[in-house]
Short mmCIF file of C-alpha atoms in Angstrom, two decimals:
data_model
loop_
_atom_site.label_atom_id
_atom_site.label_comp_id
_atom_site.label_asym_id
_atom_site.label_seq_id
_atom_site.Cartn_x
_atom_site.Cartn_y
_atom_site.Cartn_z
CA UNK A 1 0.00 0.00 0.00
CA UNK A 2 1.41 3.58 -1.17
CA UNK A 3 0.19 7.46 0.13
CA UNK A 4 -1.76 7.22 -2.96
CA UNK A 5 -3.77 4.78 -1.53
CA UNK A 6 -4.86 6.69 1.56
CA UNK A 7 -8.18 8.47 1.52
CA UNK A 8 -8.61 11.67 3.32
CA UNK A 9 -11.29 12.01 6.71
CA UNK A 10 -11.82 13.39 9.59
CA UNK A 11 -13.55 12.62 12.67
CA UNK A 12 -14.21 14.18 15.91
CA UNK A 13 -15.70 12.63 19.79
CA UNK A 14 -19.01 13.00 20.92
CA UNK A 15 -17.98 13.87 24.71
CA UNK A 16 -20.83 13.80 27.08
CA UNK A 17 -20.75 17.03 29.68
CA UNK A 18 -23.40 16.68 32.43
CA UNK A 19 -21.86 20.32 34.09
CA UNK A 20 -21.18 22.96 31.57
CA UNK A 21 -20.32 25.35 33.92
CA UNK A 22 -17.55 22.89 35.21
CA UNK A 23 -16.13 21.56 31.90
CA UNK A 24 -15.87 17.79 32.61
CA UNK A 25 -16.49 15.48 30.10
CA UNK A 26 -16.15 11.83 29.01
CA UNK A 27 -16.15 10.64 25.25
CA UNK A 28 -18.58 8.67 24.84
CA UNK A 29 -18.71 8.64 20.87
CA UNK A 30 -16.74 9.03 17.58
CA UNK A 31 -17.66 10.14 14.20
CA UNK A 32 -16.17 9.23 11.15
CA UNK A 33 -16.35 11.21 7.88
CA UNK A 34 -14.84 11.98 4.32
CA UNK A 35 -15.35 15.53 3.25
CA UNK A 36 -15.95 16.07 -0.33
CA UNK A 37 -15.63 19.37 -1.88
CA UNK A 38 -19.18 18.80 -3.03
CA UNK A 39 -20.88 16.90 0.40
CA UNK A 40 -19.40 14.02 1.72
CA UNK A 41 -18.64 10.41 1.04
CA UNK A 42 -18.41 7.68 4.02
CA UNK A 43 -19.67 8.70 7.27
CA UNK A 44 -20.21 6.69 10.16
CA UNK A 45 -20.67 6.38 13.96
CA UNK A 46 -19.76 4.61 17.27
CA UNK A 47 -20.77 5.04 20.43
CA UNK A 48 -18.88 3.55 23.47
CA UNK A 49 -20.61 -0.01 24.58
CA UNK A 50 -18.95 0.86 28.04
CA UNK A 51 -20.87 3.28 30.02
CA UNK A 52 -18.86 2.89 33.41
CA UNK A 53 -16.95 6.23 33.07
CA UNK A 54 -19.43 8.25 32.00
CA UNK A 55 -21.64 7.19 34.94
CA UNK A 56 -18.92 7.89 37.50
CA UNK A 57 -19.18 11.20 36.48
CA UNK A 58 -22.70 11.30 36.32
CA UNK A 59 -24.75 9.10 38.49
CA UNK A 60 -28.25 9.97 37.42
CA UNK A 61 -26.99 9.81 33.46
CA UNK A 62 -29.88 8.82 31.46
CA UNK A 63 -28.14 6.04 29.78
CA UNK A 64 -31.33 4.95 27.60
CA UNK A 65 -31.42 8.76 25.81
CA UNK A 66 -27.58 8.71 24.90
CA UNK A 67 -28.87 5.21 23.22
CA UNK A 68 -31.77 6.60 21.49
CA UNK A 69 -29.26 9.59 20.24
CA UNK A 70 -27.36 6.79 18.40
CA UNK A 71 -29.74 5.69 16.89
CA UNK A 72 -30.98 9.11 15.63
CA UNK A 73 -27.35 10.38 14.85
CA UNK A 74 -26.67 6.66 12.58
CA UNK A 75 -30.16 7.31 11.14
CA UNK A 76 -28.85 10.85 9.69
CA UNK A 77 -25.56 10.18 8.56
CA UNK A 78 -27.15 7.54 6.08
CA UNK A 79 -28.22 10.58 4.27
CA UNK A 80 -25.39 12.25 2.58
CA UNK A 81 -27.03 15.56 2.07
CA UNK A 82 -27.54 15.50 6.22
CA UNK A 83 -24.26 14.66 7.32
CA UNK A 84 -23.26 18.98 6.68
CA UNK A 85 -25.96 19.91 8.55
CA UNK A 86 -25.58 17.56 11.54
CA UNK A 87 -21.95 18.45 11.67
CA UNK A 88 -22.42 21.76 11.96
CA UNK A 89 -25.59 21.11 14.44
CA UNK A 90 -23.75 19.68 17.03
CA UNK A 91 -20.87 22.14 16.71
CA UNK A 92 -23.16 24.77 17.94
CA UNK A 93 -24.01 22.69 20.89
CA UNK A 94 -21.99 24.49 23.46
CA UNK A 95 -24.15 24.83 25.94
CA UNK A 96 -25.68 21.09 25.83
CA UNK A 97 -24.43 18.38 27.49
CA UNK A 98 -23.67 16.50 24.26
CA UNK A 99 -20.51 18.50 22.73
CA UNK A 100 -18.17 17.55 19.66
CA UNK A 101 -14.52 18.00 19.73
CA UNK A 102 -12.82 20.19 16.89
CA UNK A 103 -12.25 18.19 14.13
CA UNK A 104 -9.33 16.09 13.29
CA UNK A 105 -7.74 14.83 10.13
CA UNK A 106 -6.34 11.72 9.99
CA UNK A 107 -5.19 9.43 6.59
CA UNK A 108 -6.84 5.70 6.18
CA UNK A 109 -7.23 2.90 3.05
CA UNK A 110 -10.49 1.00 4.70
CA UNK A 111 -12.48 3.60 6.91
CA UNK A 112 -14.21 1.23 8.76
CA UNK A 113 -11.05 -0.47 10.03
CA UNK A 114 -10.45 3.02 10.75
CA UNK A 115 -13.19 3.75 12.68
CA UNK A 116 -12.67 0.61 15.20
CA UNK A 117 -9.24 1.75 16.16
CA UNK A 118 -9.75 5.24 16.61
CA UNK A 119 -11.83 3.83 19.00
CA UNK A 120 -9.90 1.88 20.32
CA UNK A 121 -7.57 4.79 20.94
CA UNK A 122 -10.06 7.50 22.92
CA UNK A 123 -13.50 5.56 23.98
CA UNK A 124 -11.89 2.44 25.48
CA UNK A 125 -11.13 2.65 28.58
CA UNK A 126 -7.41 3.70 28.32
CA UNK A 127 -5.35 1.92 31.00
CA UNK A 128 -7.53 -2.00 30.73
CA UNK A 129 -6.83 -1.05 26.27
CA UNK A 130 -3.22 -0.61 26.89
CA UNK A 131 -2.77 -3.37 29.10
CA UNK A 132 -4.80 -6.06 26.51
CA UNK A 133 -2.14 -4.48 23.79
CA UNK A 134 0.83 -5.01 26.16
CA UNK A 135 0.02 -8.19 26.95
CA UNK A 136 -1.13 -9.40 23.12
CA UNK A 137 2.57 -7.56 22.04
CA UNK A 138 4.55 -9.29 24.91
CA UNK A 139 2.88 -12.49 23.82
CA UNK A 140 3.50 -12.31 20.05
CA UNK A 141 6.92 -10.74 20.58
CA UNK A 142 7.99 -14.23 23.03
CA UNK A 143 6.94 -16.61 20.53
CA UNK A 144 8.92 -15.21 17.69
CA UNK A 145 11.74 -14.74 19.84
CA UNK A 146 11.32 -18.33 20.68
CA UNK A 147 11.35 -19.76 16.88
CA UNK A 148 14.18 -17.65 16.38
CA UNK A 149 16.18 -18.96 19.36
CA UNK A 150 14.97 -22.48 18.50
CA UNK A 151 15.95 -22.11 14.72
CA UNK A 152 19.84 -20.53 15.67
CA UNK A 153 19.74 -23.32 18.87
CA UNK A 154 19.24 -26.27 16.01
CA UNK A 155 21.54 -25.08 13.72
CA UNK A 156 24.41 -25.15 16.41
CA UNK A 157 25.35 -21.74 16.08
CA UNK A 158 23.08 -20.13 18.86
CA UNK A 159 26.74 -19.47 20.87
CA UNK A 160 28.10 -17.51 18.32
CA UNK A 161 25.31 -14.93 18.68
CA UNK A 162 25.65 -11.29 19.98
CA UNK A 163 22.56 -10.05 21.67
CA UNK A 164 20.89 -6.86 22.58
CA UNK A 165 22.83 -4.69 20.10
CA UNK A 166 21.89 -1.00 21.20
CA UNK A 167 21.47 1.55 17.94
CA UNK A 168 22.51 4.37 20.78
CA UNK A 169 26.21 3.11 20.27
CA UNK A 170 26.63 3.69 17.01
CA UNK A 171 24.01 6.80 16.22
CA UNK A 172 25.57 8.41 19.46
CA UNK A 173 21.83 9.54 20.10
CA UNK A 174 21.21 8.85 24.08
CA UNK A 175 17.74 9.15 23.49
CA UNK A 176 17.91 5.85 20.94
CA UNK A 177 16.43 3.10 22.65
CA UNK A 178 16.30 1.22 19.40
CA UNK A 179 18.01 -2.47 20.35
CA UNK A 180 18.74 -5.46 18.14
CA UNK A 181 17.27 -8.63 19.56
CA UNK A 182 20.10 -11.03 17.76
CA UNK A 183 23.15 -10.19 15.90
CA UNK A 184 26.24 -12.22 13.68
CA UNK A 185 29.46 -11.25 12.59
CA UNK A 186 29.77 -12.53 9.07
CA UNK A 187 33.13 -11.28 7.82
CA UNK A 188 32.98 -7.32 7.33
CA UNK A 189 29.27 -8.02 7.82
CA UNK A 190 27.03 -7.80 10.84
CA UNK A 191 23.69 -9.78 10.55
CA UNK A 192 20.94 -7.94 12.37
CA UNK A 193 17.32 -10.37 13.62
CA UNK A 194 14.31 -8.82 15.02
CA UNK A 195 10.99 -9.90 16.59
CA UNK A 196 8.55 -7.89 14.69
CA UNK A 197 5.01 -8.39 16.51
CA UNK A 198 3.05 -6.54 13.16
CA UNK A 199 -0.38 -8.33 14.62
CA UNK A 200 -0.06 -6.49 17.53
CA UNK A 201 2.09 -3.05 16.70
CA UNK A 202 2.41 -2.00 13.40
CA UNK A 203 3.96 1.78 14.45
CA UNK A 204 6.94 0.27 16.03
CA UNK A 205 7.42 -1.55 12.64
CA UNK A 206 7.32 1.09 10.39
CA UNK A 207 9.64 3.25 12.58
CA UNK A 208 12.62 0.43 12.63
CA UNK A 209 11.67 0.32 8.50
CA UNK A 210 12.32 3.60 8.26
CA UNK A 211 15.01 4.12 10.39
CA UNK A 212 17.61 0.81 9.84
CA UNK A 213 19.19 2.93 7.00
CA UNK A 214 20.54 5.45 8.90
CA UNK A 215 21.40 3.50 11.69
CA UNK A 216 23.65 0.58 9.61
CA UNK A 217 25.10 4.38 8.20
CA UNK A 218 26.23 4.69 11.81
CA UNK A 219 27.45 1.51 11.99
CA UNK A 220 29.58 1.38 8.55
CA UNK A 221 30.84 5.35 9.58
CA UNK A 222 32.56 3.32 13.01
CA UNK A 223 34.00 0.22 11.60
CA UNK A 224 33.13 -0.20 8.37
CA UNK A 225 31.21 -3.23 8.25
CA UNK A 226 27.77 -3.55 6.76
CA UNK A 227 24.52 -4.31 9.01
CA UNK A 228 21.88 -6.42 7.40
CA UNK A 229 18.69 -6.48 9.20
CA UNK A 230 15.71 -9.28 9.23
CA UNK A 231 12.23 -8.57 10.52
CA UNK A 232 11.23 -12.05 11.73
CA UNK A 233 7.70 -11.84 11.75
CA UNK A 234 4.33 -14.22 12.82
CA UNK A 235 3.52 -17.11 10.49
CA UNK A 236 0.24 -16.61 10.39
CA UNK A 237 -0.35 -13.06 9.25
CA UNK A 238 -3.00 -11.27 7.61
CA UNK A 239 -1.54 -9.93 4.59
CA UNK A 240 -4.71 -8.65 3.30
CA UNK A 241 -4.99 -6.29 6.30
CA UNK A 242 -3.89 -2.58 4.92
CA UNK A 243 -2.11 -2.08 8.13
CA UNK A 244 0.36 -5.03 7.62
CA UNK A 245 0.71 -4.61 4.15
CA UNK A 246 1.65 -1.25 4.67
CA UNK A 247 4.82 -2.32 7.25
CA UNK A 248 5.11 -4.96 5.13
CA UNK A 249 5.84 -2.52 2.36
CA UNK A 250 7.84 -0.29 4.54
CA UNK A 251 10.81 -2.79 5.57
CA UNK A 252 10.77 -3.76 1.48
CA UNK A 253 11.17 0.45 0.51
CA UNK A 254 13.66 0.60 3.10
CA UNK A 255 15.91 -3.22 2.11
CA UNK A 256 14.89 -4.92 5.19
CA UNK A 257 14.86 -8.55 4.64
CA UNK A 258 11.58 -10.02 5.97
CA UNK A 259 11.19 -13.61 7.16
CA UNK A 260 8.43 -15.71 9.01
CA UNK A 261 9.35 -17.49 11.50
CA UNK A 262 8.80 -20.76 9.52
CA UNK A 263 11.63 -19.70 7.31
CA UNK A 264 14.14 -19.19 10.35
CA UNK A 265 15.44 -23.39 10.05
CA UNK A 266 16.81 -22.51 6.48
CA UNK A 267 17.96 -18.74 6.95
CA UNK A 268 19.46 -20.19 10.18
CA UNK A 269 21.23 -23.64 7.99
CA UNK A 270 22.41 -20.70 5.47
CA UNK A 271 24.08 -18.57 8.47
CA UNK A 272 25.78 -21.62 9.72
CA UNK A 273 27.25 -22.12 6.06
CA UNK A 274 28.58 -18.38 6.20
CA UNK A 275 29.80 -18.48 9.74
CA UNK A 276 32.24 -21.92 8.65
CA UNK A 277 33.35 -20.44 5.08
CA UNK A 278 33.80 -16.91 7.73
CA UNK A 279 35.72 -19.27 9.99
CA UNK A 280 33.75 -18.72 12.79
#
């Protein structure tokens, strides 16, 4: 997936203010949109299935009304020609206790994949979203850590590994907390592996795409060898998701090898052949 296959939207939260006067609120929605110059195209609507925060803020919140605005709000945006109109509706709802946010841009291939992380991102609850992620990342990260480690461990060459490379050392950046799971010296070259959970974490991916080239720079400016780097990702991904496919894309664009970890026996039987001629 290229730029030219992002659309442009917006979207903005419906936040749900019981105290004008005091300013608190608690998103309890998210709209979805693409602005045309002549109307708009998709538009679309979630409301948060969890009403726990907004009823520690309000205890007598009329839960069944929000629900019935859902329903009225989905209604609406069906209608093309509406969707202006309701925009601008509910952006002259200051004084209510239903507000929109400003509106924000954002760049997506498939809006309604869009719409479910966004909100993921502000109407789950924050600290139970970001533990399910850390624990889903921490889980995928082990087990291809684990193939790798088995794949280097059969091949006999799991000894002759260096591990926990830091980027810091050779970018001189002390803020670079980029580190290489696994590493081999292969004659003037230095063989870089990575975990790459892309089910979980697809930022993280594109950022080590994007930034291996300057870093084996760094690397070649100190000692002159040459860093290779392998993303070793999940066997079983889903290469059809635009997410994915878009890391995916980034690690080719930026000549980073990319592996499953089903291919690790035979990268690892090839190493071993390198590491011998290398006399290692």
């Amino acid at each position: 997936m290229t730029m030219a296959d992002l659309k442009q939207f917006e979207f903005c939260l419906l936040r749900y203010v019981p105290n004008v006067v005091r300013g608190e609120f608690v998103n309890i929605g998210l709209l979805l949109f693409e602005p045309h110059p002549d109307g708009f195209g998709f538009a679309d609507l979630r409301m948060t299935s969890d009403w726990r925060r907004a009823t520690c803020l309000d205890r007598q919140i009329d839960i069944e009304i929000l629900q019935a605005l859902e329903a009225d709000l989905r209604t609406r945006l069906k209608r093309p020609e509406d969707v202006g109109s309701l925009l601008h509706q509910l952006e002259d709802s200051f004084a209510n206790s239903i507000q929109i946010s400003p509106r924000q841009p954002c760049l997506a291939a498939e809006p309604t994949q869009e719409l479910e992380t966004l909100c993921s991102l502000y109407l789950d609850d924050p600290q139970l979203e970001l533990r399910r992620a850390a624990a889903r990342s921490k889980s995928e990260h082990a087990m291809i850590r684990a193939g790798i480690e088995d794949a280097f461990t059969r091949a006999g060459i799991w000894g002759l590994r260096i591990e926990g490379t830091r980027a810091g050392q050779y970018t001189k950046k002390k803020g670079d907390t980029l580190v290489f799971d696994f590493g081999y010296v292969v004659g003037n070259q230095v063989r870089f592996f990575q975990a790459v959970p892309l089910k979980t974490n697809t930022n993280q991916a594109i950022i080590l795409a994007h930034r291996f080239p300057k870093v084996a720079d760094c690397i070649h400016a100190e000692n002159r060898t040459r860093a290779r780097l392998t993303a070793v990702v999940a066997d079983d991904l889903d290469r059809t998701n635009p997410e994915i496919e878009f890391a995916l894309d980034a690690f080719t664009d930026n000549n980073v090898h990319v592996a499953t970890v089903a291919d690790m026996p035979s990268i690892a039987d090839t190493l071993r052949q390198d590491l011998n001629a290398a006399g290692r």
